[in-house]
C-alpha positions as a printed Julia matrix, in Angstrom:
248×3 Matrix{Float64}:
 -2.7   136.75   66.18
 -2.57  133.91   68.84
 -0.3   133.8    71.95
  3.39  132.57   71.18
  4.72  129.79   73.26
  8.53  129.45   73.46
 10.12  126.53   75.11
 13.87  127.13   76.01
 15.84  124.22   76.6
 19.49  123.11   76.93
 21.42  120.76   75.05
 23.19  119.92   78.19
 23.19  121.22   81.65
 24.94  124.62   82.47
 24.43  126.34   78.94
 22.46  129.14   80.51
 18.73  128.29   79.91
 17.39  130.42   82.87
 19.47  133.33   82.16
 18.39  133.34   78.49
 14.66  133.04   79.59
 15.09  135.91   82.04
 16.72  138.36   79.83
 14.42  137.4    76.89
 11.59  137.99   79.11
 12.7   141.37   80.17
 13.53  142.31   76.71
 10.08  141.48   75.57
  8.45  143.06   78.43
 10.56  146.54   77.95
  9.09  146.5    74.42
  5.62  146.6    75.98
  4.9   142.71   75.16
  2.76  140.91   77.57
  5.1   138.24   78.87
  4.47  135.07   81.07
  7.17  132.86   82.31
  6.46  129.38   83.35
  9.25  127.04   84.9
  9.29  123.48   84.09
 12.66  122.61   85.57
 12.79  121.16   89.06
 15.98  123.18   89.81
 14.03  126.33   90.44
 16.64  128.81   89.13
 14.27  131.25   87.73
 13.83  132.73   91.08
 17.5   133.82   91.04
 16.92  136.09   88.16
 13.83  137.72   89.44
 14.45  138.72   93.06
 11.93  136.03   94.3
 12.97  135.28   97.99
 15.1   132.5    98.65
 12.79  130.98  101.31
  9.7   131.16   98.9
  8.74  127.43   97.82
  5.48  128.34   96.03
  5.08  127.12   92.32
  2.81  125.22   90.38
  4.06  122.05   92.3
  2.15  123.36   95.16
 -1.27  123.8    93.36
 -3.72  121.13   94.28
 -5.66  121.85   91.01
 -5.77  124.23   88.13
 -8.22  126.54   89.93
 -5.16  127.24   92.5
 -2.71  127.96   89.79
 -3.28  131.76   89.74
 -2.27  132.06   93.35
  1.1   130.5    92.64
  2.25  133.43   90.14
  4.46  136.26   90.92
  4.6   139.5    89.24
  7.63  141.7    88.88
  7.91  145.46   88.76
  8.42  145.15   85.05
  5.03  143.42   84.78
  6.3   139.86   83.97
  4.32  137.2    85.44
  6.27  134.11   86.63
  4.92  130.64   87.62
  7.93  128.88   89.25
  8.27  125.18   89.5
  8.04  125.31   93.25
  8.72  122.59   95.82
  5.93  119.91   96.78
  7.31  119.67  100.24
  7.3   116.01  100.39
  3.76  115.57   99.13
  2.94  114.02   95.79
  2.48  116.72   93.15
 -1.26  117.06   91.86
 -0.06  118.62   88.6
  2.41  117.64   85.85
  4.45  119.54   83.23
  2.2   118.51   80.54
 -0.93  119.74   82.34
  0.64  123.1    82.96
  1.61  123.44   79.21
 -1.91  122.36   78.19
 -3.62  124.81   80.52
 -1.38  127.79   79.35
 -3.68  128.1    76.39
 -6.51  128.46   78.73
 -5.08  131.32   80.72
 -6.7   134.69   80.83
 -4.23  136.66   78.85
 -4.36  139.29   76.33
 -4.12  138.22   72.74
 -0.39  138.21   71.48
  0.99  137.55   74.78
  4.24  135.75   75.02
  4.65  132.59   77.03
  8.33  131.48   77.8
  8.88  128.12   79.51
 11.99  127.2    81.04
 12.1   123.6    80.25
 15.67  122.57   81.67
 17.52  120.0    79.5
 16.37  118.89   76.15
 15.79  115.18   77.19
 12.92  116.42   79.38
 11.3   118.05   76.48
 11.15  114.63   74.52
  8.37  113.4    76.96
  6.21  116.53   76.3
  3.53  116.94   73.66
  3.98  120.27   71.86
  2.11  121.57   68.6
  3.39  122.84   65.38
  2.83  126.51   66.45
  5.26  126.19   69.37
  8.97  127.29   69.2
 11.94  125.42   70.72
 14.91  127.23   71.42
 17.7   124.79   72.35
 20.54  126.67   74.04
 23.99  125.48   73.22
 27.53  126.61   74.06
 30.21  126.44   71.31
 32.36  123.62   73.05
 33.04  119.96   72.44
 30.27  118.39   74.58
 27.49  120.34   72.8
 29.08  119.56   69.53
 28.8   115.88   70.16
 25.32  115.87   71.54
 24.18  118.25   68.6
 25.61  115.8    66.07
 24.39  112.71   67.62
 21.0   114.36   67.72
 20.55  115.65   64.2
 22.95  113.57   62.18
 22.89  110.16   63.89
 19.32  109.93   65.49
 18.02  112.4    63.05
 15.52  113.58   65.86
 12.82  115.91   64.77
 10.24  117.67   67.01
  6.59  118.73   65.97
  7.36  122.2    67.09
  9.69  124.55   65.19
 13.08  123.81   66.62
 16.25  126.12   66.68
 19.62  125.9    68.09
 20.53  129.15   70.01
 24.26  129.76   70.75
 24.8   131.24   74.1
 27.87  132.85   75.67
 29.73  133.0    72.28
 33.36  134.14   72.73
 34.65  135.21   69.35
 38.09  135.32   70.61
 38.3   131.68   71.22
 39.78  129.87   68.25
 37.96  126.68   69.14
 34.49  128.39   69.56
 35.0   130.4    66.51
 35.78  127.09   64.51
 32.54  125.43   65.95
 30.52  128.4    65.19
 31.47  128.39   61.5
 31.11  124.61   61.19
 27.32  124.79   62.86
 26.49  127.68   60.42
 27.54  125.33   57.68
 25.91  122.21   58.78
 23.12  123.05   61.2
 20.12  123.85   59.09
 18.15  124.91   62.39
 20.84  127.13   63.82
 19.43  130.42   64.94
 20.77  133.49   62.79
 20.91  135.19   66.35
 23.51  134.41   69.15
 24.19  135.53   72.46
 27.71  136.79   73.24
 29.54  135.97   76.53
 29.03  138.74   78.95
 30.16  139.07   82.63
 27.18  141.52   83.13
 24.66  138.5    83.03
 26.54  136.73   85.93
 26.71  139.97   88.05
 23.1   140.55   87.11
 22.18  137.42   88.95
 23.71  138.51   92.2
 21.48  141.45   92.18
 18.31  139.3    91.56
 18.01  141.23   88.07
 18.19  140.77   84.47
 21.27  142.21   82.63
 19.38  143.78   79.95
 17.71  145.91   82.65
 20.71  146.47   84.86
 23.27  147.18   82.33
 20.98  149.03   79.54
 24.12  150.3    77.53
 25.66  146.93   77.56
 25.96  144.7    74.33
 23.87  141.91   75.85
 20.86  144.03   75.67
 21.41  144.43   71.94
 21.78  140.73   71.76
 18.23  139.97   73.43
 16.66  142.64   71.36
 17.79  140.97   68.34
 16.64  137.72   69.55
 13.14  139.24   70.56
 12.96  140.79   67.01
 13.77  137.57   65.37
 11.04  135.63   67.21
  8.57  138.13   66.5
  9.52  138.0    62.77
  8.88  134.16   62.88
  5.69  134.83   64.56
  4.64  137.29   61.73
  5.79  135.05   58.96
  3.69  132.0    60.47
  0.68  134.19   60.48
  1.22  135.43   57.14
  1.34  131.79   55.91
 -1.9   130.96   57.71
 -3.62  133.95   56.09
 -2.53  132.56   52.69
 -4.01  129.22   53.53
């Protein structure tokens, strides 16, 4: 079974891409899965979730070549390896996002490792060359803006990716009538809607202030169960893909 690459992107800004990446990574790591996180978004938000020092500017933007890339990684106490975006400090970056993606398959990782990419907004993903084994998780909130953007993308533009593409609802509030109505509508109309969703949870906001992930800081909280279900569903997709490959 090969390594699995997951690209997490947002329908728009502020949907919670970095928090999903951080908590999914921790959920996988807590299940003894080898997990690597690579940040493609220039906003450098992952550092806030993993207690990387504020003053640290090191990431793949600082690497002069691929040989220097291993020195730009951070390792957390939970054994998650993180490659931040970094800051070029006024110099022209020597590497680009596509080079980082291509090189990820050449990293010295154990088989069956998970590679999670924080890919920012979905517009940035359009310029990248992915393959049919990759999975895109597009993070959306149940609000009018996301609804309009998803409608434009899937029903007007009929946009398609080479990778497997799923829409993941984040911060879902079942007590909101508007969100409940949109959720029902998306389940009826969006073929690519993930069967798993992440409920709204203040614990996720609080965890960031501690430089931690909510699934670790609040193990008895409902958000941990949400991300465990997400991890299990992704593992199921990977298993189904490998079964299909074996048959062919």
